[in-house]
XYZ file of C-alpha atoms in Angstrom:
720
model
C 1.820 -26.511 9.456
C 4.951 -28.171 10.857
C 4.268 -26.663 14.282
C 1.014 -28.635 14.308
C 2.638 -31.955 13.446
C 3.384 -34.145 16.436
C 5.147 -37.342 15.451
C 7.517 -38.166 18.358
C 8.976 -41.133 16.576
C 9.816 -39.314 13.381
C 13.532 -39.071 12.542
C 15.221 -35.715 12.258
C 14.678 -34.121 8.862
C 17.572 -34.523 6.509
C 18.835 -32.015 3.984
C 18.937 -34.778 1.342
C 15.851 -36.976 1.375
C 15.670 -40.487 -0.077
C 13.278 -40.923 -2.971
C 10.147 -42.745 -1.845
C 7.953 -45.063 -3.880
C 4.765 -43.094 -4.520
C 3.081 -46.097 -6.144
C 3.583 -48.152 -2.999
C 2.149 -45.375 -0.857
C -0.805 -45.139 -3.212
C -1.560 -48.859 -2.914
C -1.452 -48.660 0.877
C -3.789 -45.670 0.986
C -6.322 -47.396 -1.266
C -6.663 -50.563 0.790
C -10.167 -51.049 2.162
C -13.624 -50.523 0.720
C -12.718 -47.558 -1.488
C -12.321 -48.476 -5.153
C -10.003 -46.837 -7.603
C -12.969 -45.406 -9.488
C -14.340 -43.153 -6.786
C -13.137 -40.542 -4.372
C -12.239 -41.621 -0.842
C -15.085 -40.849 1.536
C -12.805 -38.501 3.492
C -12.872 -35.894 0.719
C -16.382 -36.388 -0.579
C -17.491 -33.185 1.173
C -14.615 -31.308 -0.500
C -15.701 -32.659 -3.870
C -19.316 -31.641 -3.210
C -18.299 -28.071 -2.314
C -15.996 -27.909 -5.340
C -18.648 -29.137 -7.783
C -21.065 -26.495 -6.452
C -18.786 -23.838 -7.972
C -17.241 -25.863 -10.802
C -19.779 -28.456 -12.000
C -17.520 -29.781 -14.736
C -14.365 -30.115 -12.636
C -12.286 -33.269 -13.095
C -11.868 -34.747 -9.627
C -9.300 -37.368 -10.594
C -6.340 -35.203 -9.597
C -7.954 -34.475 -6.204
C -8.237 -38.182 -5.576
C -4.549 -38.713 -6.362
C -3.537 -35.736 -4.205
C -5.529 -37.059 -1.259
C -3.972 -40.504 -1.628
C -0.483 -39.008 -1.465
C -1.310 -36.627 1.398
C -3.044 -39.271 3.536
C -0.353 -41.897 3.049
C 2.570 -39.525 3.604
C 1.044 -37.963 6.756
C -0.059 -41.344 8.112
C 1.050 -41.748 11.717
C 1.363 -38.008 12.312
C -1.009 -36.446 14.807
C -1.971 -32.851 15.454
C -1.520 -31.414 18.924
C -5.290 -31.653 19.279
C -4.990 -35.445 18.985
C -6.567 -35.693 15.519
C -4.868 -37.444 12.602
C -2.792 -34.856 10.761
C -4.609 -35.449 7.468
C -7.601 -33.627 8.962
C -5.662 -30.361 8.641
C -5.004 -30.353 4.849
C -8.562 -31.638 4.366
C -9.991 -28.743 6.406
C -7.836 -26.184 4.578
C -8.949 -27.587 1.238
C -12.606 -27.494 2.280
C -12.280 -23.810 3.231
C -10.935 -23.019 -0.234
C -13.478 -25.237 -1.979
C -16.337 -23.415 -0.264
C -14.876 -20.104 -1.458
C -14.846 -21.378 -5.027
C -11.160 -22.143 -5.580
C -10.374 -24.082 -8.747
C -8.973 -27.599 -8.911
C -5.266 -26.716 -9.069
C -5.497 -24.682 -5.865
C -7.338 -27.495 -4.073
C -4.778 -30.034 -5.235
C -1.918 -27.931 -3.893
C -3.858 -27.334 -0.683
C -4.152 -31.073 -0.017
C -0.385 -31.380 -0.524
C 0.698 -28.114 1.100
C 2.404 -29.749 4.109
C 3.789 -32.867 2.469
C 7.138 -31.381 1.474
C 7.483 -29.603 4.807
C 6.474 -32.431 7.164
C 7.030 -35.697 5.276
C 9.600 -37.348 3.037
C 7.842 -36.246 -0.168
C 10.042 -33.980 -2.294
C 9.169 -31.128 -4.612
C 10.526 -33.116 -7.544
C 8.027 -35.856 -6.809
C 5.158 -33.365 -6.529
C 6.200 -31.866 -9.856
C 6.441 -35.283 -11.522
C 3.018 -36.389 -10.295
C 1.023 -33.130 -10.441
C 2.830 -30.696 -12.719
C 4.617 -27.364 -12.463
C 1.699 -25.277 -11.187
C 0.929 -27.489 -8.201
C 4.633 -27.798 -7.430
C 5.029 -24.006 -7.460
C 2.093 -23.496 -5.087
C 3.302 -26.159 -2.655
C 6.809 -24.719 -2.659
C 5.420 -21.209 -2.106
C 3.722 -22.131 1.178
C 6.504 -24.418 2.454
C 8.279 -22.939 5.458
C 12.024 -22.416 5.614
C 13.672 -24.547 8.247
C 14.766 -23.013 11.545
C 17.854 -25.182 11.509
C 19.021 -23.188 8.476
C 17.652 -19.714 9.235
C 17.352 -19.581 13.027
C 15.366 -16.580 14.285
C 15.104 -15.270 10.723
C 13.095 -18.311 9.594
C 9.668 -16.698 10.054
C 10.358 -13.358 8.318
C 12.289 -15.083 5.535
C 9.433 -17.569 5.079
C 7.021 -14.683 4.621
C 9.444 -13.006 2.225
C 9.602 -16.218 0.194
C 5.814 -16.471 0.269
C 5.363 -12.867 -0.916
C 7.761 -13.379 -3.806
C 5.889 -16.541 -4.799
C 2.575 -14.675 -4.473
C 3.898 -12.053 -6.876
C 3.901 -14.735 -9.577
C 0.778 -16.583 -8.412
C -1.698 -15.126 -5.896
C -3.013 -18.615 -5.175
C 0.017 -19.130 -2.916
C -1.338 -16.592 -0.426
C -4.866 -17.998 -0.731
C -3.610 -21.357 0.526
C -1.606 -19.713 3.306
C -4.635 -17.741 4.523
C -6.829 -20.847 4.623
C -4.016 -22.723 6.380
C -3.743 -20.015 9.041
C -7.528 -19.905 9.507
C -7.728 -23.604 10.335
C -4.707 -23.367 12.624
C -6.346 -20.431 14.429
C -9.556 -22.425 14.830
C -7.609 -25.139 16.651
C -5.171 -22.928 18.537
C -6.710 -23.638 21.941
C -4.523 -26.709 22.503
C -1.368 -24.579 22.587
C 0.207 -22.694 25.459
C -1.233 -19.188 26.007
C 2.052 -17.471 25.165
C 2.292 -19.323 21.840
C -1.347 -18.547 21.096
C -0.624 -14.844 21.647
C 2.485 -14.897 19.427
C 0.671 -16.567 16.529
C -2.346 -14.291 16.980
C -0.157 -11.179 16.789
C 1.491 -12.292 13.548
C -1.972 -13.097 12.202
C -3.194 -9.642 13.191
C -0.180 -7.751 11.827
C 0.460 -9.677 8.606
C -2.140 -12.264 7.575
C -5.305 -10.237 8.232
C -4.032 -7.210 6.247
C -3.031 -9.550 3.424
C -6.505 -11.107 3.437
C -7.970 -7.594 3.255
C -5.735 -6.644 0.341
C -6.611 -9.816 -1.541
C -10.298 -9.148 -0.891
C -10.927 -12.462 0.899
C -13.382 -10.991 3.402
C -14.775 -14.369 4.468
C -11.342 -15.387 5.792
C -10.438 -11.937 7.065
C -13.515 -11.519 9.272
C -13.183 -14.924 10.913
C -9.454 -14.408 11.487
C -10.252 -11.045 13.122
C -12.706 -12.651 15.519
C -10.291 -15.461 16.440
C -7.467 -12.976 17.086
C -9.855 -10.767 19.068
C -10.783 -13.685 21.332
C -7.111 -14.491 22.064
C -5.617 -11.019 22.475
C -8.627 -9.265 24.065
C -10.593 -11.987 25.873
C -12.523 -9.652 28.195
C -13.702 -7.340 25.406
C -14.501 -10.380 23.291
C -16.747 -11.803 26.009
C -18.488 -8.447 26.466
C -19.141 -8.251 22.731
C -20.357 -11.847 22.618
C -22.796 -11.137 25.437
C -24.106 -8.033 23.654
C -24.697 -9.995 20.446
C -26.413 -12.804 22.332
C -28.689 -10.333 24.136
C -29.629 -8.650 20.858
C -30.646 -11.932 19.241
C -34.392 -12.346 19.453
C -37.720 -12.124 17.642
C -37.906 -8.322 17.771
C -35.058 -7.546 15.421
C -35.668 -4.022 14.012
C -33.706 -4.999 10.887
C -36.392 -7.567 10.074
C -39.009 -4.830 9.828
C -36.837 -2.638 7.625
C -35.891 -5.638 5.452
C -39.589 -6.419 4.878
C -40.271 -2.802 3.939
C -37.333 -2.773 1.516
C -38.492 -6.059 -0.047
C -42.021 -4.708 -0.648
C -40.676 -1.410 -2.004
C -38.455 -3.125 -4.563
C -41.153 -5.595 -5.543
C -43.617 -2.744 -6.163
C -40.968 -1.043 -8.315
C -40.564 -4.173 -10.409
C -36.948 -4.764 -9.336
C -35.975 -8.387 -8.838
C -33.786 -8.454 -5.739
C -32.889 -10.632 -2.784
C -32.893 -8.806 0.570
C -30.878 -10.438 3.347
C -29.844 -9.494 6.875
C -26.076 -9.762 7.168
C -24.977 -10.019 10.836
C -21.851 -8.143 11.803
C -18.953 -10.199 13.077
C -17.630 -9.643 16.597
C -14.864 -7.202 15.724
C -17.247 -5.124 13.615
C -19.724 -4.848 16.497
C -16.870 -3.921 18.829
C -15.723 -1.145 16.460
C -19.248 0.260 16.151
C -19.572 0.237 19.919
C -16.302 2.144 20.361
C -17.385 4.645 17.729
C -20.948 5.258 18.944
C -20.920 4.271 22.581
C -24.365 2.802 23.154
C -25.406 0.359 20.454
C -28.709 0.580 18.603
C -30.757 -2.433 17.651
C -29.800 -2.034 13.998
C -26.060 -1.906 14.764
C -25.740 -5.691 14.945
C -26.225 -6.228 11.237
C -26.670 -4.661 7.812
C -29.070 -5.228 4.970
C -27.638 -6.873 1.869
C -29.515 -6.396 -1.396
C -28.432 -8.715 -4.227
C -29.454 -8.054 -7.835
C -28.590 -9.344 -11.293
C -26.967 -6.440 -13.134
C -24.903 -3.349 -12.336
C -27.717 -1.070 -13.490
C -30.059 -2.766 -11.015
C -27.818 -1.632 -8.163
C -28.451 2.016 -9.016
C -32.162 1.329 -9.542
C -32.323 -0.102 -6.005
C -30.438 2.910 -4.677
C -32.884 5.287 -6.351
C -35.905 3.510 -4.874
C -34.411 3.445 -1.375
C -33.505 7.129 -1.445
C -36.956 7.969 -2.799
C -39.089 5.855 -0.445
C -36.945 6.152 2.697
C -35.051 9.008 4.287
C -31.406 8.487 3.301
C -28.406 9.297 5.481
C -26.399 11.025 2.773
C -23.121 11.005 4.707
C -23.151 7.192 4.618
C -23.365 6.915 0.813
C -20.329 5.447 -0.979
C -20.092 4.211 -4.552
C -17.564 1.387 -4.791
C -18.994 0.233 -8.120
C -17.917 3.279 -10.097
C -14.684 3.414 -8.054
C -13.838 -0.120 -6.832
C -11.557 -0.570 -3.855
C -7.991 -1.657 -4.504
C -8.889 -5.226 -3.419
C -11.530 -5.765 -6.169
C -14.418 -4.907 -3.812
C -17.499 -3.418 -5.488
C -20.728 -2.376 -3.797
C -23.005 0.572 -3.123
C -23.154 1.616 0.532
C -25.952 3.713 1.951
C -28.086 4.047 5.082
C -31.803 4.697 5.403
C -34.120 5.637 8.240
C -36.799 3.052 8.944
C -39.809 3.035 11.258
C -39.434 4.844 14.593
C -36.174 6.428 13.454
C -34.161 3.202 13.220
C -31.179 3.642 10.887
C -30.099 0.642 8.808
C -26.957 0.383 6.746
C -27.556 -1.136 3.304
C -25.133 -2.849 0.929
C -26.240 -3.150 -2.706
C -24.365 -5.391 -5.129
C -24.781 -8.005 -7.826
C -24.412 -11.715 -7.097
C -21.061 -11.664 -8.892
C -19.886 -8.696 -6.817
C -20.951 -10.522 -3.677
C -18.919 -13.578 -4.606
C -15.844 -11.434 -5.195
C -16.484 -9.468 -1.974
C -16.465 -12.708 0.002
C -13.728 -14.641 -1.782
C -11.606 -11.923 -3.426
C -8.895 -13.339 -5.670
C -10.089 -16.874 -4.881
C -13.277 -16.071 -6.799
C -11.229 -15.435 -9.940
C -10.819 -19.172 -10.401
C -7.585 -19.772 -12.254
C -6.598 -16.207 -13.187
C -3.815 -17.507 -15.425
C -5.934 -19.738 -17.651
C -6.307 -18.374 -21.158
C -9.783 -18.109 -22.605
C -9.476 -19.492 -26.146
C -12.312 -17.224 -27.284
C -10.628 -14.105 -25.917
C -8.317 -11.938 -28.064
C -4.570 -12.084 -27.312
C -3.629 -10.086 -24.242
C -1.130 -7.269 -24.484
C 0.914 -6.163 -21.524
C -0.958 -3.474 -19.594
C 0.819 -0.286 -18.600
C -1.249 -0.188 -15.423
C -0.100 -2.926 -13.091
C -3.310 -2.673 -11.056
C -5.371 -3.634 -14.104
C -4.067 -7.141 -13.485
C -5.905 -8.452 -10.397
C -3.250 -11.097 -9.933
C -0.593 -8.430 -9.404
C -2.190 -5.510 -7.531
C -0.258 -2.311 -6.882
C 0.345 -2.952 -3.188
C 1.904 -6.333 -3.985
C 4.193 -4.814 -6.588
C 5.348 -2.285 -3.989
C 6.085 -5.038 -1.467
C 8.044 -6.991 -4.035
C 10.035 -3.916 -5.027
C 11.122 -2.838 -1.576
C 11.725 -6.337 -0.155
C 14.694 -6.594 -2.510
C 16.263 -3.602 -0.730
C 15.439 -4.859 2.771
C 18.226 -7.421 2.931
C 18.154 -7.579 6.731
C 15.341 -9.895 8.000
C 14.515 -7.599 10.927
C 14.191 -4.590 8.620
C 12.003 -6.587 6.251
C 9.777 -7.876 9.063
C 9.324 -4.458 10.674
C 8.762 -2.689 7.372
C 6.290 -5.335 6.198
C 4.153 -4.823 9.303
C 4.322 -1.054 8.951
C 3.276 -1.177 5.317
C 0.403 -3.566 5.971
C -0.796 -1.315 8.805
C -1.836 1.169 6.109
C -5.445 0.072 5.852
C -6.465 2.177 2.854
C -5.007 2.716 -0.584
C -5.356 5.545 -3.080
C -4.843 5.639 -6.815
C -2.997 8.544 -8.402
C -2.555 9.053 -12.119
C 0.717 9.593 -13.959
C 0.938 12.042 -16.819
C 1.770 9.199 -19.209
C -1.632 7.628 -18.551
C -0.490 4.998 -16.046
C -1.463 4.816 -12.393
C 0.289 4.389 -9.065
C -1.225 2.599 -6.093
C -0.118 4.278 -2.854
C -1.194 4.047 0.789
C -3.466 6.777 2.094
C -1.385 9.693 3.367
C 1.327 9.207 0.747
C 3.134 12.296 -0.481
C 4.839 13.379 -3.679
C 8.021 11.840 -2.246
C 6.329 8.423 -2.323
C 5.028 9.009 -5.842
C 8.503 9.948 -7.062
C 10.106 6.770 -5.700
C 7.179 4.619 -6.855
C 7.587 5.892 -10.406
C 11.342 6.404 -10.736
C 13.014 4.265 -8.069
C 16.469 5.532 -7.094
C 16.294 8.241 -9.760
C 13.895 10.000 -7.380
C 16.918 10.981 -5.269
C 17.159 13.955 -7.628
C 13.526 15.037 -7.247
C 13.023 18.774 -6.780
C 9.252 19.042 -6.683
C 6.126 17.908 -8.475
C 3.080 18.996 -10.364
C -0.160 17.876 -8.751
C -3.219 18.301 -10.964
C -1.166 20.685 -13.103
C -0.055 22.913 -10.212
C 3.481 23.098 -8.890
C 3.740 21.493 -5.461
C 6.391 20.659 -2.892
C 7.499 17.089 -2.384
C 5.818 17.063 1.035
C 2.380 17.564 -0.526
C -0.014 14.802 0.566
C -1.817 13.187 -2.348
C -5.519 12.414 -2.583
C -7.273 9.620 -4.403
C -7.586 10.524 -8.090
C -4.832 13.170 -8.175
C -2.591 13.457 -11.214
C 1.045 13.715 -10.166
C 4.211 14.447 -12.143
C 7.437 14.286 -10.100
C 10.071 16.734 -11.349
C 13.670 15.488 -11.456
C 16.969 17.312 -11.797
C 19.495 16.441 -14.478
C 22.336 16.364 -11.972
C 22.581 12.776 -10.727
C 25.032 13.865 -7.997
C 22.269 15.563 -6.015
C 20.478 13.589 -3.350
C 17.479 13.579 -1.045
C 16.935 15.827 1.937
C 16.791 14.252 5.426
C 13.343 15.735 5.991
C 11.972 13.600 3.144
C 11.790 10.789 5.694
C 9.152 12.831 7.538
C 6.944 12.759 4.438
C 7.606 9.244 3.101
C 4.878 6.698 3.827
C 5.905 3.813 1.599
C 8.670 1.379 2.578
C 10.208 1.726 -0.886
C 10.745 5.448 -0.389
C 11.987 5.144 3.190
C 14.401 2.326 2.392
C 15.759 4.169 -0.656
C 16.261 7.428 1.257
C 17.820 5.690 4.257
C 20.076 3.703 1.937
C 21.265 6.880 0.206
C 22.264 8.465 3.500
C 23.982 5.245 4.575
C 26.123 5.568 1.447
C 26.603 9.327 2.024
C 26.902 9.698 5.821
C 28.169 13.284 5.669
C 25.040 14.382 3.824
C 22.749 13.304 6.681
C 23.876 16.321 8.735
C 21.766 19.491 8.489
C 23.071 22.061 6.038
C 23.861 25.251 8.054
C 23.143 27.414 5.029
C 19.754 25.787 4.564
C 18.914 26.505 8.219
C 19.981 30.135 7.984
C 18.579 31.045 4.598
C 15.374 29.039 4.535
C 14.260 29.040 8.137
C 10.897 30.134 9.533
C 10.797 33.164 7.296
C 11.324 31.396 3.989
C 7.625 30.740 3.405
C 8.144 27.010 3.308
C 10.395 27.201 0.246
C 12.663 24.134 -0.083
C 16.338 24.625 0.690
C 17.997 25.872 -2.473
C 21.150 24.016 -1.551
C 19.193 20.833 -2.254
C 17.276 21.983 -5.331
C 18.009 21.424 -8.979
C 16.284 22.575 -12.141
C 13.581 20.357 -13.602
C 15.560 19.074 -16.510
C 16.620 22.445 -17.909
C 20.111 23.152 -16.554
C 22.804 21.534 -14.406
C 22.252 21.629 -10.656
C 24.690 22.335 -7.883
C 26.776 19.390 -6.796
C 26.492 18.389 -3.177
C 30.211 17.767 -2.803
C 31.497 20.971 -1.198
C 31.076 24.701 -1.878
C 31.108 26.051 -5.388
C 32.511 29.392 -6.583
C 30.068 32.244 -6.086
C 31.932 35.127 -7.756
C 31.831 36.939 -4.377
C 34.859 38.099 -2.352
C 34.729 38.525 1.456
C 37.310 39.740 3.990
C 38.249 36.194 4.998
C 39.733 34.588 1.856
C 39.547 31.069 3.400
C 35.838 31.204 4.276
C 33.214 29.258 2.374
C 30.885 31.748 0.704
C 27.230 31.105 -0.075
C 24.585 33.272 -1.615
C 21.548 33.595 0.636
C 18.469 31.757 -0.551
C 16.139 34.339 0.975
C 17.107 37.173 -1.397
C 19.315 35.476 -4.057
C 21.628 38.420 -4.821
C 22.828 38.963 -8.385
C 25.039 41.677 -9.876
C 24.976 44.620 -9.480
C 23.250 44.181 -6.045
C 25.143 45.651 -3.109
C 26.199 42.918 -0.714
C 26.851 42.214 2.928
C 27.589 38.925 4.650
C 27.270 37.166 8.000
C 29.090 34.208 9.514
C 26.623 31.362 10.098
C 26.881 28.006 11.813
C 29.762 25.963 10.435
C 31.899 29.030 9.738
C 30.532 29.740 6.272
C 29.681 33.288 5.199
C 26.197 33.825 3.839
C 25.953 36.803 1.494
C 22.714 38.845 1.283
C 21.497 41.845 -0.648
C 21.886 44.876 1.622
C 18.150 45.631 1.528
C 17.260 42.037 2.486
C 15.176 41.941 5.712
C 17.565 39.279 6.996
C 20.337 41.891 7.246
C 18.454 44.002 9.785
C 17.413 40.898 11.690
C 21.006 39.673 11.904
C 22.213 43.027 13.170
C 19.435 43.159 15.778
C 20.643 39.921 17.330
C 24.239 41.145 17.398
C 25.684 39.457 14.316
C 28.628 41.440 12.926
C 28.438 42.071 9.157
C 31.224 40.854 6.885
C 32.204 43.022 3.931
C 31.431 41.386 0.598
C 31.649 42.442 -3.046
C 31.411 40.935 -6.480
C 34.749 39.570 -7.706
C 36.367 41.721 -10.387
C 32.986 43.197 -11.185
C 31.941 39.940 -12.804
C 29.518 38.530 -10.273
C 29.146 35.278 -12.126
C 28.818 31.847 -10.605
C 31.468 29.860 -12.394
C 29.975 27.747 -15.169
C 26.567 27.854 -13.540
C 25.138 31.349 -14.050
C 23.368 33.129 -11.230
C 20.260 32.504 -9.203
C 17.461 34.870 -8.383
C 14.059 34.594 -6.696
C 11.172 36.447 -8.337
C 7.619 36.958 -7.147
C 4.854 37.307 -9.747
C 1.527 38.808 -8.650
C -1.350 38.023 -10.992
C -5.059 37.561 -11.428
C -6.181 33.969 -11.572
C -7.052 32.548 -14.986
C -6.733 29.263 -16.890
C -3.251 28.415 -18.303
C -1.602 31.183 -16.291
C 1.019 28.823 -14.873
C 1.783 27.371 -18.306
C 2.176 30.832 -19.850
C 4.495 32.017 -17.070
C 6.609 28.880 -17.367
C 6.861 29.392 -21.127
C 7.951 33.023 -20.645
C 10.666 31.917 -18.224
C 11.914 29.244 -20.608
C 11.932 31.692 -23.536
C 14.206 33.971 -21.493
C 16.680 31.075 -21.194
C 16.123 30.747 -17.435
C 15.889 27.438 -15.564
C 13.370 26.908 -12.763
C 15.153 25.693 -9.621
C 12.046 25.691 -7.430
C 8.585 27.198 -7.481
C 5.615 27.656 -5.171
C 2.106 28.802 -5.997
C 0.030 30.088 -3.105
C -3.714 29.345 -3.002
C -5.769 32.055 -4.779
C -7.088 34.872 -2.586
C -9.787 37.172 -3.956
C -8.974 35.971 -7.486
C -5.308 36.920 -7.039
C -2.443 34.459 -7.214
C 1.135 34.788 -5.955
C 3.878 32.749 -7.697
C 7.393 32.509 -6.266
C 10.145 31.221 -8.574
C 13.798 30.598 -7.837
C 15.510 30.745 -11.224
C 18.963 30.233 -12.662
C 20.080 32.598 -15.437
C 23.163 32.247 -17.645
C 24.080 35.847 -16.788
C 22.720 38.497 -14.426
C 22.436 40.876 -17.381
C 19.398 38.917 -18.533
C 17.411 39.606 -15.345
C 15.665 42.842 -16.484
C 14.555 41.198 -19.732
C 13.259 38.167 -17.844
C 11.195 40.330 -15.502
C 9.762 42.255 -18.458
C 8.819 38.994 -20.211
C 7.007 37.785 -17.097
C 5.151 41.112 -16.712
C 3.997 40.822 -20.318
C 2.086 37.613 -19.532
C -1.644 38.333 -19.549
C -3.002 38.659 -16.020
C 0.369 39.408 -14.387
C 0.371 42.894 -12.861
C 3.714 42.880 -10.988
C 7.022 41.010 -10.902
C 9.578 41.823 -8.210
C 12.684 40.466 -6.526
C 11.836 38.374 -3.478
C 12.236 39.902 -0.035
C 11.504 37.077 2.375
C 11.019 37.952 6.059
C 14.156 37.488 8.061
C 14.771 34.250 9.925
C 14.579 34.568 13.682
C 16.468 31.500 14.906
């Protein structure tokens, strides 16, 4: 864009530009043999490519856009020595060949006019309308004179926000970067490397997410050649050596063609060469390349059902490699991609990868969102659209883009935004998890329940205490899989906050920024809780720190602002007293305490294994007793940890939860161990209004069908 413009005589750009006479510029551009009734010869190839996809397109607006672009860029030269107008023409041709509609092509012709000439956005809007104006503004860079070093990240932020309202903005940017990369050789090596790295870290992942594979693969090869020239040359030599008349894929393609013809399936069988980076990846994965590794077979059919018919014939008449089978038709990728993937063994043991898709799927696989045409045009024959609860049902606003738009608002610092953007785009796979209300969440692979909580609830997720995954209670650190159903559980107490170790499990920028922001606002809370270390250390069976837990919407949780009354008296009246999370004593348990890090006294049941462990390492016990025989935690009841042993059966968890609720107890935290020999172990930390209700609660839990024992928890003692 502006970096490519080289007009040494051009005046410095002014903040306030004089209004230029567009009619005069139009008359100048039309001088010569070109009449007003036909397109200038310079864009006839663009028009031809456009009409191939849109036969009825009105080319009048393209003619006017070219006139303005050519006249306004006149006199500007690219660093390659070509007239600058060749750049917007090339970008527009790229998009036309992908099937972009007329509005996108119009904006593409004009995409540098506001940035590099005296044309203003108001003039673009007046001449070409709001849509074209919005697209041109979306891809216009912010000036370094105003933003300094932050100009590039802030330009991308601006572009992402614009893309959130119209994905065609990013389509133009990707085509713009592709043409600039094609002509990057005229620049200094260090500048080539800088642009290639930004392309690799930001533009290529965006092309992947928008499904524009045709642009993505060429950008990958161009970046590969600049950043890894030696490996690029080795790969190029391997591809050149493999090109010849004895291509084993040709033989397999002929066999596949005859097989499908004999089965009465109308299909087109093509050999699809791998691009350089793909060959390089296969070589790194397998070591020595096979003759069939330089390409894949592409089978194109008319209908979805034909895809499965082709698959059946291939798996019947050839030996399939089952591990290579993937069905992206029944479960499309997050970037609109649909196809069947398989591999078959041909003559002499040659293995060929096969892609099976319809012609429509192939167009979308190559062009992604560009193939949607104008996704905002209303079909007059279609029924009125209602707002979808699932954001990913709208291909113009996919889940990953919504996430970027959400967290960029929190990343006010340009450096934080730039770093976080690259990190998020480095996640090269996305999963879909289902909410219990029927909606979905798009998350990067490796995301945990922490990410799901922040994706669904935003800052309210600070109070998360756990989750249900596929109906089972799970910790917030649980990693989610594609297709899981997740229900984050929140506390009622809005004063509670996240745990520092949530950052170890957060994969999405939204979650990390929200957690980091909370600790920035609460700096004292970022320090480890000494009670949590002592009571829930290596022996606590992975149970979350109870100092950071809160009931799932059933009772108030402990505030994080200082110690609360425990109803326990120790010898030192000034000491902070905490009930141990490992044994959760309640009246009338006999007590003993120990001084832990920070000077607080942690109180245990005398029979707790932690007591013996503390004494073995030389910790002196501190006398402790219930205050005035009450033993109540002021205004908050008492806590206790119970272990239920049961036989596995359907609805067991629901029945136990109902029994607990009926006994007027609140679940603070819960873990369910994987079944072993049809037996299941449930561990619940509960809050009761009064310790007197504990025996009745335990009886109610034992009465649940399948439960054969309920006991007070006796966690192994911590050793640190």
